[in-house]
Short mmCIF file of C-alpha atoms in Angstrom, two decimals:
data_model
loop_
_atom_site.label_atom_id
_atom_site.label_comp_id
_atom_site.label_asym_id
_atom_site.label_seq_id
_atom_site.Cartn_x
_atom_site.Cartn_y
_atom_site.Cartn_z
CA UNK X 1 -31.56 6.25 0.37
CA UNK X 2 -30.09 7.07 -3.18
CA UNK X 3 -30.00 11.28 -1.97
CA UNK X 4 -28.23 9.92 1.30
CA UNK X 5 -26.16 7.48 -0.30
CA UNK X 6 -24.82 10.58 -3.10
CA UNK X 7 -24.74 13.07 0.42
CA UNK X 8 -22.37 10.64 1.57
CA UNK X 9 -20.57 10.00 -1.72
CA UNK X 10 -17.10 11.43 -0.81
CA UNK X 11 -16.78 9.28 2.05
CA UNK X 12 -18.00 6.37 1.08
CA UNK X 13 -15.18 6.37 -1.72
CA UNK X 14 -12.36 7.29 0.95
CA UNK X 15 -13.53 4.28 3.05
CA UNK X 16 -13.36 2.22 -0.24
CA UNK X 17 -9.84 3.98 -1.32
CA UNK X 18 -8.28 3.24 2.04
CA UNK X 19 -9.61 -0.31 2.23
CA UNK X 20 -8.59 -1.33 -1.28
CA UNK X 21 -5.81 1.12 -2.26
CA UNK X 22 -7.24 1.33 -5.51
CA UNK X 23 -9.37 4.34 -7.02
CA UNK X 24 -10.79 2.35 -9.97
CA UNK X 25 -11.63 -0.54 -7.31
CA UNK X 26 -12.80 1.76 -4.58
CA UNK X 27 -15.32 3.13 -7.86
CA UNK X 28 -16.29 0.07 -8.52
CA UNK X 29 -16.71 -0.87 -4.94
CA UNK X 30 -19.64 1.98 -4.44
CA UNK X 31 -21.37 1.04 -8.35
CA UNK X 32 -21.68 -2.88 -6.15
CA UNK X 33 -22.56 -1.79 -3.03
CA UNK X 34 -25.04 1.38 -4.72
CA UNK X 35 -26.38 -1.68 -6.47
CA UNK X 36 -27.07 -3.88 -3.06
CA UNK X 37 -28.64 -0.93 -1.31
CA UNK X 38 -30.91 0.35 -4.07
CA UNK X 39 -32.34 -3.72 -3.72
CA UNK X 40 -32.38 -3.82 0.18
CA UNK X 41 -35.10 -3.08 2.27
CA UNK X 42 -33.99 -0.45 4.63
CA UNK X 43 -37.71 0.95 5.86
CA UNK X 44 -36.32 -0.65 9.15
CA UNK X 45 -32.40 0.97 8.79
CA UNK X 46 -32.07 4.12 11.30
CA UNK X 47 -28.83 5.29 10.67
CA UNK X 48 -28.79 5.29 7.44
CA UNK X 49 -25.00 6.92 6.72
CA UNK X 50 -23.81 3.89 9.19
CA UNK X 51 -25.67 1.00 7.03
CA UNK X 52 -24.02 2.21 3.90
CA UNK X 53 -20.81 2.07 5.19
CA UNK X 54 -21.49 -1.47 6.29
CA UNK X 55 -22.68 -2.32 3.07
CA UNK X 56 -19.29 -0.42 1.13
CA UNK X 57 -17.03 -2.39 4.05
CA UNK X 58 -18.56 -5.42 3.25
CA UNK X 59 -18.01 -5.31 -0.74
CA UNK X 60 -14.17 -4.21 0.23
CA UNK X 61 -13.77 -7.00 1.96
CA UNK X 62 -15.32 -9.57 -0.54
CA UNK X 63 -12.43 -7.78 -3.03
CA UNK X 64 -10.04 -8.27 -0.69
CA UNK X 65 -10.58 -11.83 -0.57
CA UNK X 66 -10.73 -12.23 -3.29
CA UNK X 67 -7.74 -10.48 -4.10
CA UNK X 68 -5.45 -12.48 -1.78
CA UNK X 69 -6.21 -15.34 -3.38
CA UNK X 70 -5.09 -13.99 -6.38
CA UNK X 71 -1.44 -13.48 -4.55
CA UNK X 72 0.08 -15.82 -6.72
CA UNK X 73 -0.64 -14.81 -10.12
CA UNK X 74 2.59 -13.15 -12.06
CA UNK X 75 3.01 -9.37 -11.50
CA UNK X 76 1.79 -8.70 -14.73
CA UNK X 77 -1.10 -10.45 -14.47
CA UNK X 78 -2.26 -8.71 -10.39
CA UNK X 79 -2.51 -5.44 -12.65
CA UNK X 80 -5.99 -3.99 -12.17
CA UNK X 81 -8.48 -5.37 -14.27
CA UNK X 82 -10.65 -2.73 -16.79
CA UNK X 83 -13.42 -1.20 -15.45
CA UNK X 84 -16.77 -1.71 -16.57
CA UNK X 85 -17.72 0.16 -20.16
CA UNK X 86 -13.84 0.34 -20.81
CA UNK X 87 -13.26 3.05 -18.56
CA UNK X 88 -10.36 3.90 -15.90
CA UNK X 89 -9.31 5.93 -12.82
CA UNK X 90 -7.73 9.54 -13.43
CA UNK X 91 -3.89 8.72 -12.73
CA UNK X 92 -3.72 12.73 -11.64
CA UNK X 93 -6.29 11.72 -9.09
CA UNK X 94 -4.99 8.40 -7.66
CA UNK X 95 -1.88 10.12 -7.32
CA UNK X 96 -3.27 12.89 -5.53
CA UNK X 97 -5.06 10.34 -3.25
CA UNK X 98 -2.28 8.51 -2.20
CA UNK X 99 -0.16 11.57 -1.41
CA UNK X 100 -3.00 12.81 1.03
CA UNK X 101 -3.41 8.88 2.21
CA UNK X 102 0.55 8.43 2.57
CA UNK X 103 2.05 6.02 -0.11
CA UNK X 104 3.75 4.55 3.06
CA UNK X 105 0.72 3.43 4.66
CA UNK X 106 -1.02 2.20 1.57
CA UNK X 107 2.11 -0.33 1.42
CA UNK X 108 2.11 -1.13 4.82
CA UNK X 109 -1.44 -1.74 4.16
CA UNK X 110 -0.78 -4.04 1.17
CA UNK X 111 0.99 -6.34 3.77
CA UNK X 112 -2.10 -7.07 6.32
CA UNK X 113 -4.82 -9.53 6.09
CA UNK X 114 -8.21 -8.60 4.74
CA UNK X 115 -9.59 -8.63 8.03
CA UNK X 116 -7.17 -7.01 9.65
CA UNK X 117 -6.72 -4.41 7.17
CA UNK X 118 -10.56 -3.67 7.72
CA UNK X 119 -10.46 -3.41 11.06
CA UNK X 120 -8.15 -0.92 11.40
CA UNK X 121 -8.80 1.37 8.08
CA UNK X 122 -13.04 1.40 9.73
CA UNK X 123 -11.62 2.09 13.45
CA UNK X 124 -8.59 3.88 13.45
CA UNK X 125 -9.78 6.29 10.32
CA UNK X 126 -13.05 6.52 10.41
CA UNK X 127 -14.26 5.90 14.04
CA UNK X 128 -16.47 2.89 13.00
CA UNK X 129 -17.17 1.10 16.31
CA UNK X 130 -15.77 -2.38 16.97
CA UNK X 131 -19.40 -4.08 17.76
CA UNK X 132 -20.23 -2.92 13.83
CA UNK X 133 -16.73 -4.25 12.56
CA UNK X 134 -16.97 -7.25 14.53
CA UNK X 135 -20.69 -8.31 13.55
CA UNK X 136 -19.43 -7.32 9.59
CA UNK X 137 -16.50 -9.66 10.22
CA UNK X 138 -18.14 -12.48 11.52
CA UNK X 139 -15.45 -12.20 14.81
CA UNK X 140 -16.01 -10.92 19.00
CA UNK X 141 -15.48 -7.47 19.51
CA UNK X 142 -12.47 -8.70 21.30
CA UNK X 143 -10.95 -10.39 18.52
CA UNK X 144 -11.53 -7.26 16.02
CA UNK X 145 -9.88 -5.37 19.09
CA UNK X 146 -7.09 -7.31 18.16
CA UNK X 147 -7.11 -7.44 14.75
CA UNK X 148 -7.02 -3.21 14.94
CA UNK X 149 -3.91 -3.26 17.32
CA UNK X 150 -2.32 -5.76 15.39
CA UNK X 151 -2.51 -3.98 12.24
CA UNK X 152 -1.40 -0.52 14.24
CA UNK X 153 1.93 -1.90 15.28
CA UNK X 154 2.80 -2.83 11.78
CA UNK X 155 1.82 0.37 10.51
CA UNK X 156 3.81 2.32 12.97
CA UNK X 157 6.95 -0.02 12.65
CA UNK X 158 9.61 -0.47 15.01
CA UNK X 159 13.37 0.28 13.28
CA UNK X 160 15.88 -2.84 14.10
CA UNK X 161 18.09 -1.61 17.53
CA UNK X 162 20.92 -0.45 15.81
CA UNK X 163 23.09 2.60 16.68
CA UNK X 164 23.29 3.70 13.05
CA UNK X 165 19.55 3.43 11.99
CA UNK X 166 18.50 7.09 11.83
CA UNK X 167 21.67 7.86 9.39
CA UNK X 168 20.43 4.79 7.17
CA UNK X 169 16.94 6.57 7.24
CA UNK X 170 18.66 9.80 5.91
CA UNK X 171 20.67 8.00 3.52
CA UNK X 172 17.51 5.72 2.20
CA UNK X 173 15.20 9.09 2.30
CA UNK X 174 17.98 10.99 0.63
CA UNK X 175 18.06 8.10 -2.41
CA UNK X 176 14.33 8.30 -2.80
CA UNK X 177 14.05 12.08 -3.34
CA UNK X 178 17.06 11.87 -5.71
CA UNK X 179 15.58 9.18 -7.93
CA UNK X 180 11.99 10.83 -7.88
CA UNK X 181 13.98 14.08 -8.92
CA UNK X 182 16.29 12.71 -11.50
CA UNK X 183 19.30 14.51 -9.35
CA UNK X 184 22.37 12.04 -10.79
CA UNK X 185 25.05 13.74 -9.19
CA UNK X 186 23.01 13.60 -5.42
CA UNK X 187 22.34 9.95 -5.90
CA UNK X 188 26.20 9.47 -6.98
CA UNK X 189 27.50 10.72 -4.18
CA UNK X 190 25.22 8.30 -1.71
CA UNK X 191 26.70 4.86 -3.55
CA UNK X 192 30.40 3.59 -2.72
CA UNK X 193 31.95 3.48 -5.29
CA UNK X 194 32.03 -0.54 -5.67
CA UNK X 195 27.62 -0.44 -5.30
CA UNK X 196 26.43 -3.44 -6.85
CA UNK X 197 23.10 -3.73 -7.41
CA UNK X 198 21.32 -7.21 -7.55
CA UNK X 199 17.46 -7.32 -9.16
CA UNK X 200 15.07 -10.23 -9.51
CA UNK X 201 14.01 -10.87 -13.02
CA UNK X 202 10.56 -9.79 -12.82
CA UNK X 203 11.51 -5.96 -12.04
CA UNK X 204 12.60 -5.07 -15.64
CA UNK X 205 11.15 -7.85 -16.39
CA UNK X 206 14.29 -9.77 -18.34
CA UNK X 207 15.01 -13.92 -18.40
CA UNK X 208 17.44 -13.40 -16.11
CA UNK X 209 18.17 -11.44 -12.74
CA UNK X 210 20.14 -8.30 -13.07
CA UNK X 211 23.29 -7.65 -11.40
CA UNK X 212 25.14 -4.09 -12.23
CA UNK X 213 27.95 -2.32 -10.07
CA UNK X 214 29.29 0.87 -9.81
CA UNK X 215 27.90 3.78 -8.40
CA UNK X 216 27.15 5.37 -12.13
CA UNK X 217 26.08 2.40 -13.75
CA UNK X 218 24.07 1.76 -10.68
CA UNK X 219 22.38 5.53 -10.55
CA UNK X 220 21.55 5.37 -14.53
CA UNK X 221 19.99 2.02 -13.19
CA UNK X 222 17.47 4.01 -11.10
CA UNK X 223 17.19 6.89 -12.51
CA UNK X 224 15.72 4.62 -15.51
CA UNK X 225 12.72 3.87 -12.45
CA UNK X 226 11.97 7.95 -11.91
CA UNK X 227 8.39 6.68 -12.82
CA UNK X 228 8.38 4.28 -10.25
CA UNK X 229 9.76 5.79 -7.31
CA UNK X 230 6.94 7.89 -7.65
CA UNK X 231 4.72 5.49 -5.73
CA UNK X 232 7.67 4.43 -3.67
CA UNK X 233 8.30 5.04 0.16
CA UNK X 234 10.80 4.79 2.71
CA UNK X 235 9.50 1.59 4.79
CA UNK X 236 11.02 -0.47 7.41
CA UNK X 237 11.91 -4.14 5.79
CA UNK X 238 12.52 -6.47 8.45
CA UNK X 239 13.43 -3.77 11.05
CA UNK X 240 15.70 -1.84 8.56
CA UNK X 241 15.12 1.72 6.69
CA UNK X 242 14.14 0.29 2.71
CA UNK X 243 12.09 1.34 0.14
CA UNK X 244 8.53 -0.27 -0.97
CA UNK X 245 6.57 0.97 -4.47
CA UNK X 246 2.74 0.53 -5.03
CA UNK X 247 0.75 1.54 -7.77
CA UNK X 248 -2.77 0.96 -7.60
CA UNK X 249 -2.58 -0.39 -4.13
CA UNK X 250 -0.41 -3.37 -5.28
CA UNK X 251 2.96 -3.75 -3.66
CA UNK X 252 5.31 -4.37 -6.33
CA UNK X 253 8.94 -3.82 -5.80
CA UNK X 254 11.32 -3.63 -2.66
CA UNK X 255 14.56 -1.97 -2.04
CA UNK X 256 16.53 -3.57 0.65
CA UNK X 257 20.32 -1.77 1.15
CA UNK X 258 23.43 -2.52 2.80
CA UNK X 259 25.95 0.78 3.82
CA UNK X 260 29.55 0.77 4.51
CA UNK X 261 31.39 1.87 7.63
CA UNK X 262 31.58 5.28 5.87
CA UNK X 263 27.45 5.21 5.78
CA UNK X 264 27.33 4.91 1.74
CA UNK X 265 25.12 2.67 0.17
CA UNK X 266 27.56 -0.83 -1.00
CA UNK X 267 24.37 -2.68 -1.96
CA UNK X 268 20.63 -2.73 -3.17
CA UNK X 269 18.79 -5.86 -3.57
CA UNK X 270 15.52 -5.20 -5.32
CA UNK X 271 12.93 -7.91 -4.55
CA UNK X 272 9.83 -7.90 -7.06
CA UNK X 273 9.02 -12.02 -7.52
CA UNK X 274 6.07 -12.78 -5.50
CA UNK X 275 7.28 -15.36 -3.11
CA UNK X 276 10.11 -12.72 -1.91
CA UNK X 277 7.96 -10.17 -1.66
CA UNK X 278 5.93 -12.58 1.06
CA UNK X 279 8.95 -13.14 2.73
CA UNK X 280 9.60 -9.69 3.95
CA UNK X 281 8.18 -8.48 6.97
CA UNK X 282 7.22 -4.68 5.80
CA UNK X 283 6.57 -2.17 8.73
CA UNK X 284 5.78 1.79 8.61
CA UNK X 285 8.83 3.73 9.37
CA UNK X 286 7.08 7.00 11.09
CA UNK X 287 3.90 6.27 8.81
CA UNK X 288 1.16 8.62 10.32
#
């Protein structure tokens, strides 16, 4: 069991990654479950591969528990915990991982249930049968059916019926790959020029929310969050083309806009305190 369970190292971790979101939980996730197999009796287990999955998908799920229960804590206070012996993920690497993931659909992600989230990271990613998800789950194969399909329409996403969405899409994709690149001048010339900008407290974080206007006083604004928009994506929020940030598989800040008949950006309302956050109904927008 421990040459299968290092054979089958590198997926075993993605399973953990895409469950949790997190590369220093998703470690931690395989030292548990290495921990619960190398105690087990499995002289009766005959697909051995399969039963370690189980066991990985079943310590994912007990940290996404116990993670949602946690939704309330302050911002500062959801950041990852330290590892074990003081040790921590290789930023390079996370980042790495969540380009090849999508940072879209580790948001999206963020937003579904434990159980749901399960169900569809073991079915729709790694072909894990819904008779083995169901009997992890505690649930009918039925009901994990529709747990899956559930958690597939919110990761594909369904834009709001409106004539002008894919030219918000360009506009909101355009304002992402200007703050990532520090381009002023590009992100100037997507903002009216009377932009105001409205932020909850707990982005900066300051006592106060932060209001600004004016498309430069606006763009210095974000191109102060380069770092940021890093783990941002373009996301629906409730129906509309926005923008979503998650670092470490936490969803932390979202950018809702509001465009002008001329198609510039007149506002951006950037949501961080945790009750707002829950508020939003976050959907991929052309997440594959």
């Amino acid at each position: 069991m421990a040459l299968r369970f290092e054979r089958d190292r590198p997926r075993l971790r993605a399973v953990a990654y895409r469950i949790l979101g997190s590369l220093s939980e998703a470690d931690d996730a395989l030292q548990d479950a290495w921990l619960r197999a190398d105690r087990a009796d499995t002289s009766d287990v005959a697909n051995p591969s399969g039963w370690l999955t189980t066991v990985v998908a079943r310590v994912c799920l007990n940290m996404l528990r116990a993670r949602a229960g946690r939704r309330e804590d302050p911002l500062d206070d959801a950041a990852p915990a330290p590892r074990p012996g003081g040790g921590s993920a290789d930023p390079e690497e996370e980042a790495q991982l969540a380009d090849s993931v999508g940072i879209a659909l580790l948001i999206v992600l963020d937003t579904l249930g434990p159980a749901e989230r399960l169900a569809f990271v073991l079915h729709d990613m790694f072909d894990v049968p819904f008779d083995d998800i169901a009997a992890l789950l505690g649930k009918t194969p039925a009901a994990t059916r529709q747990l899956a399909s559930r958690a597939r329409r919110r990761v594909r996403g369904v834009p709001a019926p409106e004539a002008d969405t894919p030219r918000r899409r360009r506009a909101v994709d355009a304002y992402l790959a200007a703050t990532r690149g520090g381009d002023f001048d590009a992100l100037v010339s997507l903002l009216h020029p009377d932009v105001v900008l409205r932020a909850d407290a707990a982005v900066v974080p300051t006592p106060e929310p932060v209001v600004m206007s004016g498309r430069e006083p606006v763009a210095r604004g974000a191109m102060a969050s380069m770092a940021r928009a890093r783990s941002a994506a373009v996301v629906l929020v409730d129906g509309v083309p926005g923008i979503a940030t998650a670092a470490h598989g936490r969803l932390g800040v979202v950018l809702r806009f509001t465009f002008g008949g001329d198609g510039l950006i007149t506002g951006i309302d950037v949501a961080a305190e945790p009750e707002r956050l829950a508020a939003l109904d976050l959907t991929g927008a052309g997440v594959s």
